[in-house]
Coordinates of C-alpha atoms in Angstrom, one line a residue:
Chain A
M1 CA 163.4 145.3 137.8
S2 CA 159.5 147.1 136.3
Q3 CA 159.1 144.4 134.2
I4 CA 159.2 141.6 136.9
E5 CA 155.0 141.5 137.4
L6 CA 155.2 137.7 139.0
R7 CA 153.2 136.2 135.9
A8 CA 152.2 132.9 134.1
A9 CA 155.2 131.5 132.3
P10 CA 156.1 131.6 129.3
H11 CA 158.9 134.5 130.2
Q12 CA 161.9 135.4 127.8
H13 CA 164.9 136.4 128.9
S14 CA 166.0 139.6 128.1
G15 CA 169.1 139.0 127.2
S16 CA 170.6 141.7 130.5
N17 CA 172.2 139.5 133.5
V18 CA 174.2 140.8 136.1
P19 CA 177.5 142.1 135.3
T20 CA 175.8 144.5 132.4
I21 CA 173.4 145.5 134.6
M22 CA 176.0 146.6 137.5
R23 CA 178.9 147.6 135.0
N24 CA 175.9 150.1 133.3
V25 CA 174.8 151.6 136.6
V26 CA 178.4 152.0 136.0
Y27 CA 178.6 154.1 133.3
S28 CA 175.8 156.4 134.4
M29 CA 177.5 157.4 137.3
L30 CA 180.0 158.0 135.8
P31 CA 178.8 162.3 135.0
I32 CA 177.3 162.8 138.6
C33 CA 181.6 162.0 140.0
A34 CA 183.1 164.1 136.7
F35 CA 180.6 166.7 138.4
S36 CA 181.8 166.3 141.7
V37 CA 185.4 166.2 140.9
W38 CA 185.0 169.5 138.7
Q39 CA 183.4 171.4 141.7
Y40 CA 186.2 170.0 144.8
G41 CA 189.1 168.8 142.2
L42 CA 191.9 166.7 143.6
S43 CA 189.9 166.0 146.4
A44 CA 186.7 164.6 145.1
A45 CA 189.0 162.1 142.5
L46 CA 191.4 160.7 145.2
L47 CA 188.4 160.4 147.4
I48 CA 185.7 158.5 145.1
L49 CA 188.8 156.8 143.7
V50 CA 190.7 155.5 147.1
V51 CA 186.9 154.3 148.6
T52 CA 186.2 152.1 145.4
I53 CA 189.6 150.9 145.5
S54 CA 188.9 149.9 149.1
C55 CA 185.9 148.4 148.0
L56 CA 187.0 146.3 146.0
A57 CA 189.9 144.9 147.8
A58 CA 187.9 144.1 150.6
E59 CA 186.0 142.1 148.0
R60 CA 189.3 140.7 147.0
I61 CA 190.5 139.6 149.9
N62 CA 187.0 138.0 151.1
S63 CA 186.2 135.7 148.3
T64 CA 190.4 135.1 148.7
I65 CA 189.7 133.6 151.8
S66 CA 186.1 131.9 151.9
G67 CA 187.7 130.4 148.8
T68 CA 185.0 131.8 146.8
A69 CA 184.6 132.7 143.4
D70 CA 186.5 135.6 142.3
T71 CA 183.4 137.7 142.5
L72 CA 185.6 141.4 141.3
S73 CA 183.9 140.7 138.0
D74 CA 180.6 141.4 138.4
W75 CA 181.0 145.4 139.1
S76 CA 179.2 144.7 141.7
A77 CA 181.8 146.6 144.8
V78 CA 182.6 149.5 142.3
I79 CA 179.1 150.5 142.1
T80 CA 179.1 149.9 145.9
G81 CA 182.4 152.0 146.2
V82 CA 181.4 154.9 144.0
L83 CA 177.7 155.1 145.9
L84 CA 179.4 155.9 149.2
A85 CA 181.9 158.0 147.6
L86 CA 179.6 160.2 146.6
T87 CA 177.9 160.4 149.7
L88 CA 180.8 161.3 151.8
P89 CA 181.7 165.2 152.3
P90 CA 184.4 166.3 149.9
S91 CA 186.8 166.6 152.7
F92 CA 186.7 163.4 153.8
P93 CA 190.4 162.0 155.1
L94 CA 191.0 158.5 152.6
W95 CA 191.9 157.0 155.1
M96 CA 189.0 157.3 156.8
G97 CA 187.2 156.0 153.1
V98 CA 189.0 152.6 153.9
V99 CA 187.4 152.4 156.3
A100 CA 184.5 152.9 155.1
G101 CA 184.9 151.0 152.0
F102 CA 186.1 147.9 153.9
T103 CA 182.7 148.0 156.5
A104 CA 180.9 148.6 153.0
I105 CA 181.9 144.7 152.1
W106 CA 182.2 143.6 155.0
L107 CA 180.0 144.0 157.4
G108 CA 177.1 145.4 154.6
K109 CA 177.4 142.3 152.3
S110 CA 180.0 139.7 152.7
L111 CA 178.8 138.1 156.3
F112 CA 175.1 137.7 155.0
G113 CA 177.2 135.8 151.5
G114 CA 177.7 138.2 149.4
L115 CA 176.0 139.7 146.5
G116 CA 172.1 139.1 146.5
Q117 CA 171.8 138.3 150.2
N118 CA 172.3 141.3 152.0
P119 CA 169.1 142.8 153.7
F120 CA 170.9 146.8 153.7
N121 CA 172.8 148.2 150.5
P122 CA 176.0 147.9 151.1
A123 CA 177.3 151.5 150.7
L124 CA 175.4 152.8 153.6
I125 CA 176.1 150.5 155.9
G126 CA 179.8 151.8 154.9
R127 CA 177.8 155.5 155.4
A128 CA 176.2 154.3 158.4
F129 CA 179.1 153.1 159.9
V130 CA 181.7 155.8 159.8
Q131 CA 179.0 158.7 160.3
A132 CA 178.9 156.7 164.1
A133 CA 182.9 156.2 164.2
F134 CA 183.6 159.7 162.7
P135 CA 180.9 161.9 163.8
T136 CA 183.1 165.0 163.3
A137 CA 185.1 164.3 159.8
I138 CA 181.8 163.5 158.6
S139 CA 179.6 167.1 159.2
T140 CA 183.6 169.3 158.3
W141 CA 181.9 171.0 154.7
V142 CA 184.1 172.5 152.2
P143 CA 183.0 175.6 149.6
A144 CA 183.0 174.2 146.5
F145 CA 185.0 175.6 142.6
T146 CA 188.2 176.4 145.5
P147 CA 190.4 178.8 143.4
N148 CA 193.4 175.9 143.8
R149 CA 191.2 172.9 143.5
F150 CA 192.8 170.9 141.0
V151 CA 196.4 171.5 141.9
E152 CA 195.7 171.2 145.5
C153 CA 194.3 168.5 148.1
I154 CA 191.8 169.7 150.8
P155 CA 194.1 169.9 154.6
T156 CA 191.6 166.9 155.5
T157 CA 192.1 164.7 152.6
L158 CA 195.5 163.6 153.3
T159 CA 195.5 163.3 157.4
A160 CA 197.5 160.4 157.7
P161 CA 196.1 157.0 159.7
F162 CA 194.5 157.2 162.1
M163 CA 195.4 160.8 163.0
S164 CA 192.2 163.6 164.1
P165 CA 191.7 165.8 160.5
P166 CA 193.7 169.4 161.1
D167 CA 191.5 171.9 161.6
I168 CA 190.4 173.8 158.2
V169 CA 188.4 176.7 159.1
H170 CA 191.7 179.0 158.7
W171 CA 192.1 177.1 154.9
I172 CA 188.9 178.5 153.9
K173 CA 189.6 181.3 155.1
L174 CA 192.2 181.2 152.8
Q175 CA 190.4 180.0 149.8
G176 CA 188.6 183.5 150.0
M177 CA 185.8 183.0 150.7
D178 CA 184.2 185.1 153.7
A179 CA 181.2 184.2 152.9
F180 CA 180.7 180.5 153.7
T181 CA 178.9 179.3 156.6
G182 CA 180.7 175.7 156.8
A183 CA 177.1 174.2 157.3
T184 CA 175.0 172.3 154.2
P185 CA 172.4 173.8 153.4
M186 CA 169.5 171.0 155.5
A187 CA 171.4 172.7 158.7
R188 CA 171.3 176.4 157.7
W189 CA 167.3 176.0 157.9
K190 CA 167.5 173.3 161.0
F191 CA 169.3 175.9 162.7
E192 CA 169.6 179.1 161.0
N193 CA 165.8 179.2 159.1
V194 CA 167.4 180.7 156.2
S195 CA 166.2 178.3 153.2
A196 CA 169.0 177.9 149.8
S197 CA 166.9 178.4 146.5
T198 CA 165.9 176.3 144.5
M199 CA 168.3 177.6 141.7
D200 CA 171.3 176.6 143.5
F201 CA 170.1 173.1 144.5
L202 CA 169.5 172.3 140.3
T203 CA 172.5 172.9 139.1
G204 CA 174.6 171.9 142.2
Q205 CA 175.9 175.9 144.0
V206 CA 175.4 174.5 147.4
T207 CA 177.5 172.7 150.1
A208 CA 176.7 169.2 150.1
S209 CA 178.6 165.3 150.0
A210 CA 180.6 164.3 147.6
G211 CA 177.5 163.7 144.5
E212 CA 174.8 165.0 146.1
T213 CA 175.2 168.4 145.1
S214 CA 173.2 168.8 141.7
A215 CA 169.7 168.0 141.0
I216 CA 169.2 167.9 137.9
L217 CA 172.2 165.3 137.0
I218 CA 171.3 162.5 139.3
L219 CA 168.1 163.3 137.2
V220 CA 169.5 162.7 134.0
C221 CA 172.0 159.2 135.2
G222 CA 168.1 158.4 136.9
L223 CA 166.3 159.1 133.7
Y224 CA 169.2 157.0 131.8
L225 CA 168.7 154.1 134.3
A226 CA 164.8 153.9 134.2
F227 CA 164.6 154.2 130.4
K228 CA 166.6 151.3 130.1
K229 CA 164.7 149.6 133.1
Y230 CA 167.7 148.9 135.1
L231 CA 165.8 150.6 138.3
D232 CA 162.3 150.5 139.5
W233 CA 160.4 154.0 138.5
R234 CA 157.9 153.2 140.9
I235 CA 161.2 153.8 143.8
P236 CA 162.3 157.1 142.8
V237 CA 159.1 158.1 142.1
S238 CA 157.5 157.2 145.6
V239 CA 159.7 157.9 147.6
M240 CA 160.2 161.3 145.6
G241 CA 156.6 161.9 145.6
S242 CA 155.7 160.9 149.3
A243 CA 158.4 163.1 151.1
M244 CA 156.8 166.3 148.8
L245 CA 153.0 165.3 149.8
V246 CA 154.8 164.6 153.4
A247 CA 156.2 168.0 153.2
A248 CA 153.0 170.3 151.4
A249 CA 151.4 169.2 153.8
F250 CA 153.3 170.9 156.6
H251 CA 155.0 173.8 155.0
L252 CA 150.6 174.7 154.8
V253 CA 149.9 174.1 158.0
Q254 CA 152.9 176.4 159.0
P255 CA 154.9 177.7 156.2
D256 CA 156.9 180.3 158.3
R257 CA 158.2 177.0 159.7
Y258 CA 158.9 174.6 157.4
P259 CA 159.6 175.0 154.1
A260 CA 158.7 174.5 151.2
P261 CA 158.9 171.0 149.2
T262 CA 161.0 171.6 146.5
F263 CA 163.5 172.6 149.3
V264 CA 162.9 169.4 150.7
L265 CA 163.1 167.6 148.0
L266 CA 165.8 169.1 146.3
S267 CA 168.4 169.5 149.6
G268 CA 170.5 166.9 150.8
G269 CA 171.0 163.3 149.5
L270 CA 166.7 162.9 149.2
M271 CA 167.1 163.2 145.2
L272 CA 171.0 161.1 145.1
G273 CA 168.9 158.5 147.7
A274 CA 165.9 158.4 145.6
W275 CA 167.3 156.7 142.0
F276 CA 170.5 155.3 143.0
M277 CA 170.4 153.6 146.6
A278 CA 166.4 152.6 147.1
T279 CA 166.6 151.2 144.1
D280 CA 169.2 148.1 144.7
M281 CA 167.8 145.1 143.6
A282 CA 168.9 143.0 146.6
T283 CA 166.9 145.4 149.0
S284 CA 163.8 146.6 147.1
P285 CA 160.2 144.8 147.2
I286 CA 159.9 142.8 144.3
T287 CA 155.3 143.4 144.0
P288 CA 154.6 146.5 142.4
R289 CA 152.6 147.2 145.0
G290 CA 155.1 146.8 147.8
V291 CA 157.7 148.9 145.7
W292 CA 155.5 151.9 145.7
L293 CA 154.9 151.4 150.3
Y294 CA 158.9 150.7 150.1
G295 CA 159.4 154.5 148.8
A296 CA 156.7 155.4 150.9
L297 CA 158.8 154.9 153.4
I298 CA 161.4 156.3 152.7
G299 CA 159.8 159.5 151.7
I300 CA 158.3 159.7 155.3
V301 CA 160.9 158.6 157.4
T302 CA 163.1 160.7 155.7
V303 CA 160.8 163.8 156.4
M304 CA 159.8 163.0 160.1
I305 CA 163.7 162.5 160.8
R306 CA 164.5 166.1 159.1
Y307 CA 161.6 168.0 160.6
F308 CA 161.5 166.3 163.6
G309 CA 164.7 164.1 165.1
G310 CA 168.4 165.4 166.4
L311 CA 169.0 164.4 162.6
T312 CA 170.0 167.7 159.8
E313 CA 170.0 164.7 157.4
G314 CA 167.5 161.1 157.1
V315 CA 168.1 159.7 154.0
M316 CA 170.4 157.5 155.3
Y317 CA 168.6 156.0 158.0
A318 CA 164.9 156.0 155.7
I319 CA 166.3 153.7 153.8
L320 CA 168.1 151.4 155.7
I321 CA 165.1 151.6 157.8
A322 CA 162.7 150.2 154.7
N323 CA 164.9 148.2 153.5
A324 CA 164.7 146.2 157.3
A325 CA 160.7 146.7 155.7
A326 CA 161.2 145.3 152.6
P327 CA 160.7 141.4 153.0
L328 CA 157.8 142.3 154.8
L329 CA 156.1 144.6 152.6
D330 CA 157.3 141.2 150.1
Q331 CA 154.9 138.9 151.9
F332 CA 152.2 141.9 152.4
N333 CA 152.5 141.7 148.9
Q334 CA 151.8 139.0 146.9
P335 CA 149.7 138.3 143.6
R336 CA 146.9 137.2 143.0
I337 CA 147.3 132.8 142.3
L338 CA 145.0 133.0 139.1
G339 CA 141.4 130.6 140.6
E340 CA 142.2 131.4 144.0
T341 CA 138.9 133.5 145.6
R342 CA 140.2 137.0 146.9
G343 CA 140.3 137.9 150.4
K344 CA 141.3 133.9 151.2
S345 CA 145.6 134.3 152.7
Chain B
M1 CA 185.9 106.8 178.8
S2 CA 187.9 108.4 181.4
A3 CA 187.0 110.4 183.8
P4 CA 187.9 114.3 182.8
S5 CA 191.5 114.8 185.0
N6 CA 191.2 117.7 187.3
F7 CA 193.4 120.2 184.9
D8 CA 191.4 119.0 181.8
E9 CA 188.6 120.8 184.1
F10 CA 190.6 124.0 184.3
L11 CA 191.5 124.6 180.5
D12 CA 188.0 123.5 179.5
G13 CA 186.4 126.9 180.5
I14 CA 189.5 128.4 178.8
W15 CA 189.3 127.4 175.4
K16 CA 187.7 124.1 174.5
Q17 CA 183.7 125.9 176.5
N18 CA 185.3 129.5 176.2
P19 CA 182.1 130.9 178.1
I20 CA 182.3 134.3 175.3
F21 CA 183.7 132.9 172.3
V22 CA 182.0 129.2 173.0
M23 CA 178.9 129.2 174.8
V24 CA 178.5 132.6 174.4
L25 CA 176.9 132.8 177.9
G26 CA 176.8 136.7 179.7
M27 CA 176.4 138.7 177.5
C28 CA 175.0 141.1 179.2
P29 CA 178.2 142.0 181.0
T30 CA 180.5 141.3 177.6
L31 CA 178.4 143.2 176.3
A32 CA 178.9 146.7 178.3
V33 CA 181.9 146.6 180.3
T34 CA 184.0 146.1 178.0
V35 CA 185.0 150.1 177.2
S36 CA 188.7 149.5 178.7
A37 CA 190.9 146.7 178.6
V38 CA 190.9 147.7 183.2
N39 CA 187.3 147.4 183.3
A40 CA 187.0 143.8 181.2
I41 CA 189.5 142.6 183.6
S42 CA 188.1 143.5 186.7
M43 CA 184.7 142.1 186.2
G44 CA 186.4 139.2 184.6
L45 CA 187.8 138.9 187.6
A46 CA 185.2 139.1 190.0
T47 CA 183.3 136.8 188.3
T48 CA 185.8 134.9 188.5
F49 CA 185.8 134.8 192.6
V50 CA 182.2 134.4 192.1
L51 CA 182.5 131.4 190.2
G52 CA 185.1 129.8 191.9
A53 CA 183.9 130.2 195.7
S54 CA 180.3 129.9 195.0
C55 CA 180.7 126.5 193.2
L56 CA 182.6 125.3 195.7
L57 CA 180.4 125.7 198.2
V58 CA 177.2 124.4 195.9
S59 CA 179.7 121.7 195.1
L60 CA 179.4 121.3 199.3
L61 CA 176.3 121.5 199.6
R62 CA 174.9 119.4 197.4
H63 CA 173.6 116.7 199.2
S64 CA 171.9 118.4 201.5
I65 CA 170.1 120.6 199.7
P66 CA 166.8 120.0 198.6
K67 CA 165.9 119.4 194.7
Q68 CA 163.0 121.5 195.0
V69 CA 164.3 123.9 195.8
R70 CA 167.8 124.0 194.1
I71 CA 167.8 126.9 191.9
A72 CA 166.8 129.2 194.7
S73 CA 169.2 127.8 197.3
Y74 CA 172.5 128.3 194.5
I75 CA 171.2 132.2 193.5
V76 CA 171.4 132.8 197.4
I77 CA 175.0 131.8 197.4
I78 CA 175.7 133.1 194.1
A79 CA 174.2 136.7 195.9
T80 CA 175.8 136.2 199.3
F81 CA 179.5 136.2 196.8
V82 CA 177.7 138.8 194.7
T83 CA 178.0 141.1 197.5
V84 CA 181.2 140.4 199.0
V85 CA 182.6 141.8 195.8
D86 CA 180.6 144.3 196.0
Y87 CA 181.7 145.6 198.5
A88 CA 185.7 144.4 198.4
I89 CA 185.5 146.7 194.4
Q90 CA 184.0 149.7 196.0
A91 CA 186.8 150.1 199.3
I92 CA 189.4 149.0 196.7
S93 CA 188.5 151.9 194.0
L94 CA 185.8 153.6 194.0
D95 CA 186.6 155.2 190.0
L96 CA 186.1 151.5 189.2
Y97 CA 183.7 150.5 191.4
E98 CA 181.3 153.7 189.2
A99 CA 183.1 152.8 186.3
L100 CA 181.3 149.2 186.4
G101 CA 178.4 150.5 188.3
A102 CA 175.8 147.9 188.3
Y103 CA 176.8 145.5 186.6
I104 CA 179.1 143.8 189.7
K105 CA 175.1 143.2 191.0
L106 CA 173.9 142.3 188.5
I107 CA 177.1 139.5 188.4
V108 CA 174.0 137.8 190.7
A109 CA 172.0 137.2 186.8
N110 CA 174.6 136.1 184.9
C111 CA 174.1 132.9 183.1
I112 CA 177.3 131.7 182.8
L113 CA 176.8 130.9 187.1
L114 CA 173.7 129.5 187.2
G115 CA 175.0 127.5 184.0
R116 CA 178.0 126.6 186.4
A117 CA 176.4 125.9 189.1
E118 CA 173.2 123.8 188.0
A119 CA 175.3 121.2 184.9
H120 CA 178.8 121.0 187.1
A121 CA 179.2 121.6 190.9
A122 CA 175.6 120.4 191.6
K123 CA 176.5 117.1 190.0
N124 CA 180.7 116.9 190.6
P125 CA 182.9 116.3 193.8
P126 CA 184.6 119.9 195.1
M127 CA 187.7 120.6 194.1
P128 CA 186.7 119.1 189.8
A129 CA 183.8 122.5 190.7
M130 CA 185.9 124.7 192.2
L131 CA 189.1 124.5 189.5
N132 CA 186.3 124.1 186.6
A133 CA 184.5 126.6 187.3
I134 CA 188.2 128.6 188.0
G135 CA 188.4 128.2 184.9
M136 CA 185.7 129.3 183.3
G137 CA 186.1 132.2 185.0
F138 CA 189.5 132.9 183.3
G139 CA 188.2 131.9 180.5
F140 CA 185.4 134.7 180.6
T141 CA 188.3 137.0 181.6
L142 CA 190.4 136.7 178.9
G143 CA 187.6 137.1 176.9
L144 CA 186.5 140.4 178.5
F145 CA 190.1 141.5 177.8
A146 CA 190.2 140.3 173.6
I147 CA 187.3 142.7 173.8
G148 CA 188.2 145.1 175.9
C149 CA 191.2 146.0 174.4
V150 CA 190.4 146.6 170.9
R151 CA 187.7 148.2 172.0
E152 CA 190.1 150.6 174.4
I153 CA 192.5 151.0 170.8
L154 CA 190.2 152.2 168.4
G155 CA 188.0 153.8 170.7
A156 CA 189.9 156.1 173.0
G157 CA 194.0 155.3 171.5
K158 CA 195.4 153.4 174.2
L159 CA 195.2 150.6 176.1
F160 CA 195.7 150.8 179.9
D161 CA 194.9 153.8 179.8
I162 CA 199.0 154.4 178.2
S163 CA 198.9 156.9 174.8
L164 CA 199.8 154.4 172.0
F165 CA 198.9 157.1 169.0
G166 CA 199.8 160.6 170.5
P167 CA 197.7 163.2 170.7
H168 CA 196.4 163.6 167.4
F169 CA 194.8 159.9 167.7
Q170 CA 190.6 160.4 165.8
P171 CA 189.2 158.1 168.7
W172 CA 186.5 155.8 167.1
V173 CA 183.2 157.0 168.6
V174 CA 181.4 154.3 167.7
M175 CA 183.6 151.7 169.5
V176 CA 183.1 152.7 172.7
L177 CA 179.2 152.9 172.5
P178 CA 177.3 150.0 172.7
P179 CA 177.7 148.9 168.5
G180 CA 181.6 148.9 169.1
G181 CA 180.8 145.9 171.7
F182 CA 178.9 144.5 169.5
F183 CA 181.2 144.7 166.3
V184 CA 184.0 144.2 168.1
L185 CA 182.5 140.6 169.5
A186 CA 181.3 139.2 166.4
G187 CA 184.7 140.0 165.4
W188 CA 185.8 138.1 167.0
L189 CA 183.5 135.3 166.8
I190 CA 184.6 135.3 163.0
V191 CA 188.1 135.1 164.5
F192 CA 187.5 131.8 166.0
A193 CA 184.8 130.4 163.6
A194 CA 187.1 130.3 161.3
F195 CA 189.8 129.2 163.4
D196 CA 187.6 126.3 164.2
H197 CA 187.0 125.7 160.2
Y198 CA 190.5 125.1 159.2
K199 CA 191.4 122.6 162.4
T200 CA 188.3 120.3 161.4
K201 CA 189.7 120.7 157.9
R202 CA 193.2 120.3 158.6
T203 CA 192.4 116.9 161.5
L204 CA 189.2 115.7 158.7
G205 CA 192.5 115.6 154.9
V206 CA 194.8 114.2 157.2
Q207 CA 192.1 111.5 158.0
A208 CA 191.4 110.5 154.8

């Protein structure tokens, strides 16, 4: 992606195709999944598995109904499923995960004509839908590293379909973690003005969605993809850069009210969003200048939602908004054609 | 081509020219009041009454209304019947009246009504005009009911206020919010489009 500089012919094919790229993205997400399972145990494993399978099922049903070629083998549904699962809280009931998976594929991708035609990131469409449908379940957080995490599920995981998840306050107490607040660092900052330490964020010692905890791991996996040129390095750089710049400006003016830029960068889904969601090839602009603007838009909108919006987390909506702006950014940032005079459209 | 029979006029609105699923008219009440099946049906029946009555009157007066002021005249006729329905619902059930809110009064602005008056009632004798209008009204009611059912079942776990899944049902909050209306409407449109697609394919297949 990053190498598409829109140069004149002749071009040479790099040899990579859609399934290769998609498969590599899946490989790069495996360490994040593994870390998530190590942290949250059986529940996280089941959630990732079930959401991915439901995405694949939705894709298969869709290609059967519409009579088009089978699109399971391009691995894109696997990416959608794994990414979606990583953005959900580990205690998320499995049946809601299935709803999210089907919504992601059908509403986010199939309706628009399949892979490459979707204007929005399918995984985020799925998450936005379940966030609107089940606001309580998606903001229920559980402590990581509970002692029995590999032998028993979090009670909410196995909720019967269409039923509301049981109250888990009692279960959390049983885990011997009295100090657990049940809020993400961002919610704690927003409502209690408590900031978590940078080290905790880097190593995943915070409460968050299944795959959002360890900033270092996401960074390494993302760098692998950037190094293999499967994602445009400009996008994460400009997302993180603009978010940090805006946050630093606020922090300089009112240090006691706004958190340090590192907090903004490392908390919530910003890392995962910047490296894995915003870089979706179908939904990001093509030209380098468009990509810079696109990333900056995500970073700025994220910080604005976090600081001034009613929600604690803004990455999802920021990326969806930027997705909507991507075609426009492309249109305004076409490279100048050789021989054309400057300033002429 | 022979003139369509009265019965065909009636069926037109229910299936072939269903105002919601085929013509996609009257979206404002469709999205706003379909939170529950009861609301949907009462809204549909109120609209049906206004449609039938005003189309009958428009058709009766079609030779005496001057062309230049016909739209204004239709609106006056429609508004009269909307006022009647407005007071009637208020008298029958105040709860329902509050649930439907401004949308009863807004029936006057529903494009199905003016559309029927202008496109059908003004050009046809009273009997087919009224039957066609009532058929449209029932088609509209059917459409609202189809959307209202899904939204009530998923959004509250109930149908006609009867609990279907017991006390532990997890409501889909989004279904009772405005986006739910769009999602369910789109879902039904896809179902009908798919049905239409297969029917066309089968008919073509028989001919070939």
